[in-house]
Coordinates of C-alpha atoms and ligand atoms in Angstrom, one line a residue:
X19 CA 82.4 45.5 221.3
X20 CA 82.7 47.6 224.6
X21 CA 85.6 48.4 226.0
X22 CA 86.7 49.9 229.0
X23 CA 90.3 50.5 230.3
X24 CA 90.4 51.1 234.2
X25 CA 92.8 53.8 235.2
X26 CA 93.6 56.9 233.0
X27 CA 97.2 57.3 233.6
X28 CA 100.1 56.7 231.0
X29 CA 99.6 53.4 230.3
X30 CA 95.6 53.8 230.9
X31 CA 95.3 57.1 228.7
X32 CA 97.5 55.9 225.8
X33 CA 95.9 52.7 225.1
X34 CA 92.0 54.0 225.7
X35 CA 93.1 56.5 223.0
X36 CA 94.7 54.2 221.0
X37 CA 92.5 51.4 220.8
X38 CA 89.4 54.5 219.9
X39 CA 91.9 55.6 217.1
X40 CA 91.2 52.1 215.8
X41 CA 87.9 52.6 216.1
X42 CA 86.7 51.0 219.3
X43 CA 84.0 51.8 221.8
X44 CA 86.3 52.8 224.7
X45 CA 85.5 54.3 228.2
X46 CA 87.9 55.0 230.0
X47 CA 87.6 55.2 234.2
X48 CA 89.3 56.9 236.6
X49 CA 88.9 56.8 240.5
X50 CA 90.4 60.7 240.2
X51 CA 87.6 63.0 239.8
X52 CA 89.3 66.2 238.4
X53 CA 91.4 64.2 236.0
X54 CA 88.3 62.7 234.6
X55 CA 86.6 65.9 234.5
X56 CA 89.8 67.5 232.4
X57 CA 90.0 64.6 229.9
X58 CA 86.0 65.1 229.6
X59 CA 86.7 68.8 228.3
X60 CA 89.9 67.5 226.1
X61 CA 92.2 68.5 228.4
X62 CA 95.4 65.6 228.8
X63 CA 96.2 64.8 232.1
X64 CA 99.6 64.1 231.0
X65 CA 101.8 65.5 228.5
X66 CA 102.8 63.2 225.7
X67 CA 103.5 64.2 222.1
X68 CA 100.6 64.0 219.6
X69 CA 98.6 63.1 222.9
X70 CA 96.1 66.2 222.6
X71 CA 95.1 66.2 219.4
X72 CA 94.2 62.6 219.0
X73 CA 92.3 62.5 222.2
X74 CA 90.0 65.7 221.1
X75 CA 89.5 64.0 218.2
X76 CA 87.9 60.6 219.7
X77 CA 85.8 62.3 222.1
X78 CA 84.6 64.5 219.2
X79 CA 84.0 61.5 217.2
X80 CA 82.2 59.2 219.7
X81 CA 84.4 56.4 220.2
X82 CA 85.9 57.7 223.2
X83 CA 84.3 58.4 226.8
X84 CA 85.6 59.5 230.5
X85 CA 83.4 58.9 233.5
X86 CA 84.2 58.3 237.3
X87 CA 81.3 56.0 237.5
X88 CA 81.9 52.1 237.1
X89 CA 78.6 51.0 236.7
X90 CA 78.3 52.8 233.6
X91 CA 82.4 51.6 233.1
X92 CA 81.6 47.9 233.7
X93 CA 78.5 47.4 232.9
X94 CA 78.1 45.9 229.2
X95 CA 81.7 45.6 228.8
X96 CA 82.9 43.0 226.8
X97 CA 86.7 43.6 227.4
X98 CA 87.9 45.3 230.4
X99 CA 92.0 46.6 230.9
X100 CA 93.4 47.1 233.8
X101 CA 95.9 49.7 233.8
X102 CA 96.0 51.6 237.5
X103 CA 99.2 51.8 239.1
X104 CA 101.4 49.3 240.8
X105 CA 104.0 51.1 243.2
X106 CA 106.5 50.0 245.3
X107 CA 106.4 49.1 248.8
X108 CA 109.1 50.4 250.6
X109 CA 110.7 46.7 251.2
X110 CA 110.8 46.9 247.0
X111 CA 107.7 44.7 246.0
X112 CA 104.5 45.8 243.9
X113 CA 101.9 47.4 245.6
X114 CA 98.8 45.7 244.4
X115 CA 95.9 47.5 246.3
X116 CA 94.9 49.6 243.3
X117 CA 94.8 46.0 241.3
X118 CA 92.6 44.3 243.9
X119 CA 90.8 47.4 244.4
X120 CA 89.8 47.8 240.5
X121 CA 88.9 43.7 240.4
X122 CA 86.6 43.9 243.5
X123 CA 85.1 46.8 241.8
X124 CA 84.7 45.1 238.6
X125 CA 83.1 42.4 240.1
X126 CA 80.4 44.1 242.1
X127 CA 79.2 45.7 238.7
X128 CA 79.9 43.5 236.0
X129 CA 76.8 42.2 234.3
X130 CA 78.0 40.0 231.3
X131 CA 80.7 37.6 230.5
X132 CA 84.1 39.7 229.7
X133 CA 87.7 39.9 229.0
X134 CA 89.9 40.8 232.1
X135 CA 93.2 42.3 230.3
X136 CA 95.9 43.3 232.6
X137 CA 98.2 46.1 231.1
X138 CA 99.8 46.9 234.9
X139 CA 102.9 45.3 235.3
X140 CA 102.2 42.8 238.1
X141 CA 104.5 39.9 239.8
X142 CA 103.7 36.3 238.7
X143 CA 100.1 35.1 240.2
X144 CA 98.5 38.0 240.3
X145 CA 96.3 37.3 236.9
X146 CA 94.9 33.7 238.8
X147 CA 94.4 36.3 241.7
X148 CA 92.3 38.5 239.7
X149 CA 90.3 36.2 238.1
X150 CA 89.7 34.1 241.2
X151 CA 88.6 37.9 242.9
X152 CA 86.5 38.6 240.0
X153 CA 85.0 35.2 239.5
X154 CA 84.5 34.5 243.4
X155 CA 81.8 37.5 243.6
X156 CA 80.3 37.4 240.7
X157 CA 77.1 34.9 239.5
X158 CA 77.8 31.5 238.3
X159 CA 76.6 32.7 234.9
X160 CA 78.7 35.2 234.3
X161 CA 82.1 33.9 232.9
X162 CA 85.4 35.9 232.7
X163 CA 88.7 35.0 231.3
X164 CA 91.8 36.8 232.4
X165 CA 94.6 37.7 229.9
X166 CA 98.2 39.3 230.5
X167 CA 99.2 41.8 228.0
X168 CA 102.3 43.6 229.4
X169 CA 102.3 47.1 228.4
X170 CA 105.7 47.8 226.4
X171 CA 105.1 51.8 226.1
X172 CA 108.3 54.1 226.0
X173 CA 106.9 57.5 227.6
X174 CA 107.3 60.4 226.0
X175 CA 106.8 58.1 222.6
X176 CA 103.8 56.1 223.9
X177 CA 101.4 56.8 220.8
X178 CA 104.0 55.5 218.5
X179 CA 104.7 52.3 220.5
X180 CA 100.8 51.9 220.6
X181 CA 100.6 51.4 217.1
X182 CA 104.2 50.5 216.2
X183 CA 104.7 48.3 219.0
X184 CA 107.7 45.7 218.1
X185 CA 105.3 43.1 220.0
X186 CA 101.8 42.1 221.3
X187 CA 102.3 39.6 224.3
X188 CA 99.3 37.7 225.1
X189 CA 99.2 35.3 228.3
X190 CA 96.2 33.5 228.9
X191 CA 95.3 30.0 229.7
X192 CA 92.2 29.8 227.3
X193 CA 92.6 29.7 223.5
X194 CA 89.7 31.4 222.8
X195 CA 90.7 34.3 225.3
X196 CA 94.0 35.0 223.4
X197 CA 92.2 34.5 219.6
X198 CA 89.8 37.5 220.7
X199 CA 93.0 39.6 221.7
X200 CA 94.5 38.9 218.9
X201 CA 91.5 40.0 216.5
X202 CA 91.4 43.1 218.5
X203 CA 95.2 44.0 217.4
X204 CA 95.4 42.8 214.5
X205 CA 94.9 45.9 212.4
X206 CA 98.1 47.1 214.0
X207 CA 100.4 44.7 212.4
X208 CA 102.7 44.3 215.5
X209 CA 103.6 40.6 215.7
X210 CA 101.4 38.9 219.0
X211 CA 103.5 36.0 221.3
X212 CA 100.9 34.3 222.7
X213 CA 102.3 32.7 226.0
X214 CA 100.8 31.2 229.6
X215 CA 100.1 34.0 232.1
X216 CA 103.0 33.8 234.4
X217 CA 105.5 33.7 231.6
X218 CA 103.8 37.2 230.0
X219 CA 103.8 38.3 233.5
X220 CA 107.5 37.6 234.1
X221 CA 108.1 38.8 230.0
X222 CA 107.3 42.3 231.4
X223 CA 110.1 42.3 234.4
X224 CA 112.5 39.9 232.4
X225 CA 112.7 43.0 229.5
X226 CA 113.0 45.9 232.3
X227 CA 115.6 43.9 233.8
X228 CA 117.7 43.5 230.8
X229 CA 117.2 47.1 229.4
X230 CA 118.1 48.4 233.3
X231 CA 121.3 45.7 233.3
X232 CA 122.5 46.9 229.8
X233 CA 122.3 50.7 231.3
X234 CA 123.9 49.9 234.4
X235 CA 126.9 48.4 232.1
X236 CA 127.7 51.0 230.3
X237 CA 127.6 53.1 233.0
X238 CA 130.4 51.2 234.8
X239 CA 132.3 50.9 231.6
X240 CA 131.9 55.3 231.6
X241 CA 133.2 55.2 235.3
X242 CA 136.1 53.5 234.0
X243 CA 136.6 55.4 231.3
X244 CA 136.9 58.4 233.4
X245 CA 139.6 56.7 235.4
X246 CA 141.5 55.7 232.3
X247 CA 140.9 58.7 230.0
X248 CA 139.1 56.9 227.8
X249 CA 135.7 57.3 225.8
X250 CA 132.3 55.8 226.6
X251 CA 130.9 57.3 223.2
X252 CA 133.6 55.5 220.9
X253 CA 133.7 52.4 223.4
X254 CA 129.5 51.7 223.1
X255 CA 129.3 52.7 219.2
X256 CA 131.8 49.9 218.9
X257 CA 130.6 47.6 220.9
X258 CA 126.8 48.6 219.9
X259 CA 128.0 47.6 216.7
X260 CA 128.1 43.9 217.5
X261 CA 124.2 42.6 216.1
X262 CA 124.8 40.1 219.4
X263 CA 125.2 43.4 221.4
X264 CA 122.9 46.4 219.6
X265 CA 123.5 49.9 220.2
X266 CA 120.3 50.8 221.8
X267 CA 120.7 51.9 225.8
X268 CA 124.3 52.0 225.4
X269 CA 124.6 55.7 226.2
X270 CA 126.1 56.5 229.4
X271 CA 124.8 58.7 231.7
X272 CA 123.8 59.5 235.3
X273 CA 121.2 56.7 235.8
X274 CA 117.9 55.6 234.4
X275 CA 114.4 56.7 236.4
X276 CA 110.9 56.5 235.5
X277 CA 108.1 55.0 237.2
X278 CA 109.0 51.2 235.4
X279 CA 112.5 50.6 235.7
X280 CA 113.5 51.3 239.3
X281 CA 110.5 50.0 240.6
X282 CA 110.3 47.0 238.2
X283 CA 114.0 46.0 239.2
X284 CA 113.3 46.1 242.8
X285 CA 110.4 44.1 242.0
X286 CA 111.8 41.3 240.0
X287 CA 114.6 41.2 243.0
X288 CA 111.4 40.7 245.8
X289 CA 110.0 37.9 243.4
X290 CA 113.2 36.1 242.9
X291 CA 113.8 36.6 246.9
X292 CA 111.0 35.4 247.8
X293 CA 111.3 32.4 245.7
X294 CA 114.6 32.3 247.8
X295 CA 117.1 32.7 244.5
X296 CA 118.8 35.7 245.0
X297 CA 119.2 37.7 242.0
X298 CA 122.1 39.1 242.5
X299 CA 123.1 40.3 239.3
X300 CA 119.8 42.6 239.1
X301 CA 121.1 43.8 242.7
X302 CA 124.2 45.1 241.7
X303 CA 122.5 46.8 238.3
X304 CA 120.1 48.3 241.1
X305 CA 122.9 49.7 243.2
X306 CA 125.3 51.2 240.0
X307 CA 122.0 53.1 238.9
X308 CA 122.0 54.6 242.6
X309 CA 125.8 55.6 242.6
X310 CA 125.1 57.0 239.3
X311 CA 122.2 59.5 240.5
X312 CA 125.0 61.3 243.0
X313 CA 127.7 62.1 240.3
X314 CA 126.8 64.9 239.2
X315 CA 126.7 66.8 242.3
X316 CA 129.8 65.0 243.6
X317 CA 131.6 66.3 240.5
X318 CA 130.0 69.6 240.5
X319 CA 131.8 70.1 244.5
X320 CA 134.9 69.1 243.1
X321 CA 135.0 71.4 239.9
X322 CA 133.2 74.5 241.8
X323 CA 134.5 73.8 245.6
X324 CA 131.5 74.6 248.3
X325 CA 128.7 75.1 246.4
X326 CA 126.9 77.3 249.5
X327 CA 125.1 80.4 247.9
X328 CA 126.1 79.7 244.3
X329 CA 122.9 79.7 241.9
X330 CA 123.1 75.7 240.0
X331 CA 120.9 75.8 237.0
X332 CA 119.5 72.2 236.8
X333 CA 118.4 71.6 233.4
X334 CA 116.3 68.9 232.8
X335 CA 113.2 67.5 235.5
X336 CA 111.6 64.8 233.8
X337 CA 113.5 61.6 233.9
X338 CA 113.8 61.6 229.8
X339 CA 112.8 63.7 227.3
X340 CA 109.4 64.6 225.5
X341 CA 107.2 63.3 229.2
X342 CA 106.6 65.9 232.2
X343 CA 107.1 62.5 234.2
X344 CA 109.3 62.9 236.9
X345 CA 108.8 59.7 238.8
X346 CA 112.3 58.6 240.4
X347 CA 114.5 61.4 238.1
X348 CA 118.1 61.5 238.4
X349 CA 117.2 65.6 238.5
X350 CA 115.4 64.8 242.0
X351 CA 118.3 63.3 243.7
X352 CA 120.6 65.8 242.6
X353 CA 118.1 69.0 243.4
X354 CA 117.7 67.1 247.3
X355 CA 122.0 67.0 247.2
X356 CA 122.0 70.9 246.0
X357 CA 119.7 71.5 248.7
X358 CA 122.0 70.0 251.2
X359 CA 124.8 71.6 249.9
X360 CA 123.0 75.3 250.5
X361 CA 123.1 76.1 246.5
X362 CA 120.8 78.0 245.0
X363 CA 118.5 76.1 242.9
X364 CA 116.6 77.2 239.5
X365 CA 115.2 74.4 237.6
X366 CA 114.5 74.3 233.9
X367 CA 112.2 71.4 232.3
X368 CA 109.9 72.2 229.0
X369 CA 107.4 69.3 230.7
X370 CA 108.6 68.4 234.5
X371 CA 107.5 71.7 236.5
X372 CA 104.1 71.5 237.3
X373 CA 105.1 68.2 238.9
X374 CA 108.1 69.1 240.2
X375 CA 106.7 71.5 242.2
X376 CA 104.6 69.4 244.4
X377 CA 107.5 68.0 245.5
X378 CA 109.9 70.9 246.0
X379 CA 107.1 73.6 246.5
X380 CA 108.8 77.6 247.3
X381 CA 112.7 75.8 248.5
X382 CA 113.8 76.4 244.6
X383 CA 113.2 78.5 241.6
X384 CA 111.1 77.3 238.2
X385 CA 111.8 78.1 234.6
X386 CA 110.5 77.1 231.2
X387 CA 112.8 79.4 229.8
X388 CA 116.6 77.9 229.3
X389 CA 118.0 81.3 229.3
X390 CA 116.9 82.8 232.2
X391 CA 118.0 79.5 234.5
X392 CA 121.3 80.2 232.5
X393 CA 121.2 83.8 233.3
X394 CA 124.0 84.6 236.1
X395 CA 124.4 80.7 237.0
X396 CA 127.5 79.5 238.5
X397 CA 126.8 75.9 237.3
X398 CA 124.5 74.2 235.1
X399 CA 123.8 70.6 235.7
X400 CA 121.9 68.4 232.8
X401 CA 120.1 66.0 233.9
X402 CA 117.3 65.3 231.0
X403 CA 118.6 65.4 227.6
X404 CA 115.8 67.4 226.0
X405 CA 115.8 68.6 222.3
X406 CA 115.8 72.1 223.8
X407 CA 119.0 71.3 225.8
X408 CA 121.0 69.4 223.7
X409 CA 120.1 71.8 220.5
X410 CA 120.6 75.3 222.3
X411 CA 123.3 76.9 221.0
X412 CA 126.7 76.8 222.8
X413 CA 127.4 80.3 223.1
X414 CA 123.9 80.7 225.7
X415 CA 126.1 79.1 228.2
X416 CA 129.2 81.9 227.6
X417 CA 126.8 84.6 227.0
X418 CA 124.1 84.0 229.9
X419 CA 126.3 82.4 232.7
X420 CA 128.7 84.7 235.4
X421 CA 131.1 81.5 234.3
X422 CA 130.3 78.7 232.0
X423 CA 130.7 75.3 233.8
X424 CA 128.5 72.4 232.7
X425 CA 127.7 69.2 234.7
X426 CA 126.9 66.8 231.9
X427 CA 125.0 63.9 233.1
X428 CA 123.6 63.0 229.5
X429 CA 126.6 63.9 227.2
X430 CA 124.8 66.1 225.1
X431 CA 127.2 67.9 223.1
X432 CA 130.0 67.2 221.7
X433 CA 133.9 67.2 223.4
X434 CA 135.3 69.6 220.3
X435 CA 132.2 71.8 220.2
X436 CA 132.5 72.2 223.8
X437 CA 136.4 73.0 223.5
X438 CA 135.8 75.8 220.7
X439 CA 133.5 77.6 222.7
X440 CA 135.6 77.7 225.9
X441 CA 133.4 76.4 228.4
X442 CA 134.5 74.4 231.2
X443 CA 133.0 70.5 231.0
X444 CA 132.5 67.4 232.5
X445 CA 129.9 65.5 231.0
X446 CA 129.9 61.0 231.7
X447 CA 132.9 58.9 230.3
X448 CA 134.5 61.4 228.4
X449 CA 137.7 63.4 228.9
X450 CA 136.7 66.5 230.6
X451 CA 136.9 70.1 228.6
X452 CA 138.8 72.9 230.6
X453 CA 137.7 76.4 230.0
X454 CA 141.5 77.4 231.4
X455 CA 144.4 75.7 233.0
X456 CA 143.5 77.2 236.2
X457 CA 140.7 76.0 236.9
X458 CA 142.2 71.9 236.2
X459 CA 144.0 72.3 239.5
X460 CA 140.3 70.9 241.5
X461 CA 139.8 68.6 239.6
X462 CA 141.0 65.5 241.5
X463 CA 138.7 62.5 239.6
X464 CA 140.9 62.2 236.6
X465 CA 144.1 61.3 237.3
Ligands
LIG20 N1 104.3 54.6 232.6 C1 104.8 53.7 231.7 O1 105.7 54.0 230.9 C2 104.5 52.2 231.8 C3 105.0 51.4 230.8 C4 104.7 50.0 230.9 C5 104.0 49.5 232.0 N2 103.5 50.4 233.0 C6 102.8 49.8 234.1 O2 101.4 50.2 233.9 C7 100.7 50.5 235.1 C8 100.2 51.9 235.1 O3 101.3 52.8 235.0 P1 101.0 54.3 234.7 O4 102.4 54.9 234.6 O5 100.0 54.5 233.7 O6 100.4 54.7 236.2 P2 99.8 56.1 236.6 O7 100.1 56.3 238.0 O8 100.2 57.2 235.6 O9 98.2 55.9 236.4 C9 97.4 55.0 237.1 C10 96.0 55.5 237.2 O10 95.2 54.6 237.7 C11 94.2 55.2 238.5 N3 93.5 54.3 239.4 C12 93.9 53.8 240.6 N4 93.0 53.0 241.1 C13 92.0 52.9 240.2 C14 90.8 52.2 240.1 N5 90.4 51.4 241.1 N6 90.0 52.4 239.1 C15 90.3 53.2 238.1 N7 91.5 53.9 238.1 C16 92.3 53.8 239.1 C17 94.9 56.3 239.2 O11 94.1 57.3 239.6 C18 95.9 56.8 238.0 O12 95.3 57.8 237.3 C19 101.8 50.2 236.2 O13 101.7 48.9 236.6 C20 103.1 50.4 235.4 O14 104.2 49.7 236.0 C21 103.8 51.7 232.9

């Protein structure tokens, strides 16, 4: 079988290498020239862990091919994934021009019958729209089927999830479609829901929705917490602890980002709109996750007073750990609010830079090194909770800082670490940690 995957992003990248780990025939296309010419020569286009190796190793052994060109894509293929991007407009809704742009270009060079597959997360219809693109330019004696298969990935663990997925949805309105799916994934063991199209379709935004809602609670059940003196940690282990509850995305913090969940929320909001049924719980989810993105600079004015001139380490770019993806990071909001503020700004990812830079450009400083955005700061602000942050030891903070002060937006470290080694600490939902009395005196959000 021949298989190509259109688009060589995340979602593109990871499943072209997966599926050739399995032992498939994959080419993978790209409309980007120089990314295409980099994964040619080996080189990943994005960093995710294990990424490198296993790529190199399929394009050694054969089973795994980059080009620019779809007629030597399309042409032949007997499965073909979509997996470009689908941004937001700005009134919220899915931009679908790289979808219809991909399916006109299928059509003008396929040459056999074939499996449409779309991995992009697209609103309900869009599959029947594909198909009746496709189909609509393509002879009579070619036949196509088009399938849904949501794309689950976790970035920055998107290798793992390929092959230890905890589900394989399949929509299609043909039998036969969803029975050569499943063949293809069933040396992965993941368990496959076969469904219609628009319920996989609406799967994909129902799961984003939840995961975003159960973030957004805790979150409000942190703010509270502040208010009260409580905390969020022992408040979601023991209500994580409830099997009807679960303790995963119960940890509070300043917001989720990504390029899924704030654009998949707005999304599934435009849908329900349009279908005039307001969804008005997702709304509010929406709007917590935006007050969340502007605490930590909000707290960081009223722990440090003005913050004009004083050098703010933010630690942390990508919007979670182990991906240089920085796609709608908390880290972004509070580096624009710094700026406005007139602090001066180093930032510290392992990952984010390279793309953080094309955003900021010269207006801020760039580290890969945790010490030296440490060294002299007047603030450090975590945004990311990387291994490198949340492992470092304490005393960096004492020994490289002119006065330790940490803006916590992923609680990364324990309250009575934080207390032995005298540092001054306000992290999300937790009591905050003062390095001496005098300095309490600002601090007007606890009561
Ligand atoms: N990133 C994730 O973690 C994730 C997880 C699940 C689902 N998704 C969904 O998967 C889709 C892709 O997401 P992504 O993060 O991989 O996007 P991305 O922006 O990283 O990659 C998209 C790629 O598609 C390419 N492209 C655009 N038009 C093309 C065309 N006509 N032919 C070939 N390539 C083309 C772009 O150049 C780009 O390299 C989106 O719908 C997204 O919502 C993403």
């Amino acid at each position: 079988m021949k298989i190509t995957v259109a688009g060589a992003g995340y979602v593109g990248l990871i499943t072209s290498i997966g599926l050739a780990e399995m032992g498939q025939q994959v080419t993978c296309i790209d409309v980007q020239e120089e990314k295409i010419a980099d994964l040619q020569q080996g080189k990943p286009s994005i960093y995710e862990p294990g990424l490198e190796s296993l790529l190199q190793k399929n394009i050694r052994n054969g089973n795994l091919t980059f080009t620019v060109n779809p007629s030597q894509a399309y042409s032949g293929a007997d499965i073909i994934f979509i997996a470009v991007g689908t941004p937001e407009l700005p009134d919220g809704s899915a931009d679908l021009k790289y979808i219809f742009v991909a399916a006109h270009t299928i059509a003008h060079h396929l040459n056999q019958d074939a499996l449409i597959c779309t991995k992009s997360t697209v609103p309900v219809g869009t599959n029947h729209l594909i198909h009746d693109i496709i189909s609509g330019r393509i002879p009579p004696s070619i036949k196509i089927d088009v399938v849904s298969n949501p794309e689950f990935l976790r970035e920055g663990a998107g290798l793992f999830d390929f092959f230890h997925g905890d589900r394989i949805v399949l929509g299609t309105d043909n039998p036969e479609a969803a029975s050569i799916m499943e063949q293809l994934y069933l040396p992965l063991k993941i368990p496959i829901i076969k469904t219609d199209i628009k319920s996989a379709e609406l799967i994909k935004y129902a799961a984003n929705a939840f995961l975003a809602a159960k973030i957004s609670f805790i979150n409000e059940i942190a703010n509270i917490c502040e208010k009260v003196g409580a905390n969020v940690d022992e408040v979601a282990y023991a209500i994580g602890q409830d099997k009807r509850i679960g303790s995963p995305f119960l940890q509070a913090g300043i917001g989720y980002g990504g390029s899924c969940f704030p654009k998949d929320t707005k999304a599934l909001v435009q849908i329900a709109g349009n279908l005039e049924h307001p969804f008005e719980l997702l709304e509010a989810v929406i709007k917590v996750n935006n007050r969340q993105h502007h605490l930590p600079v909000l707290k960081a004015k009223e722990i440090a007073g003005p913050l004009r001139g004083k050098k703010t380490a933010v630690l942390g770019l990508a919007f979670k750990p182990d991906t240089d993806d920085i796609r709608e990071a908390a880290s972004l909001t509070i580096i624009r609010e710094l700026q406005l503020e007139g602090a001066r700004i180093i930032a510290y990812d392992p990952a984010g830079v390279p793309n953080t830079r094309k955003i900021f450009g010269d207006s801020i400083k760039y580290t890969e090194d945790l010490k030296e955005a440490l060294q002299d700061a007047d603030l450090a602000i975590i945004a990311t909770e990387w291994d490198q942050i949340k492992h470092a030891p304490l005393n960096i903070f004492t020994d490289y800082m002119k006065q330790p002060v940490i803006i916590d937006g992923r609680n990364c470290y324990s309250l009575s670490d934080i207390e032995k080694h005298g540092i001054t600490y306000l992290s999300v939902g937790r009591p905050p940690v003062f390095a001496s009395a005098a300095i309490q005196k600002p601090w007007k959000l606890f009561g």
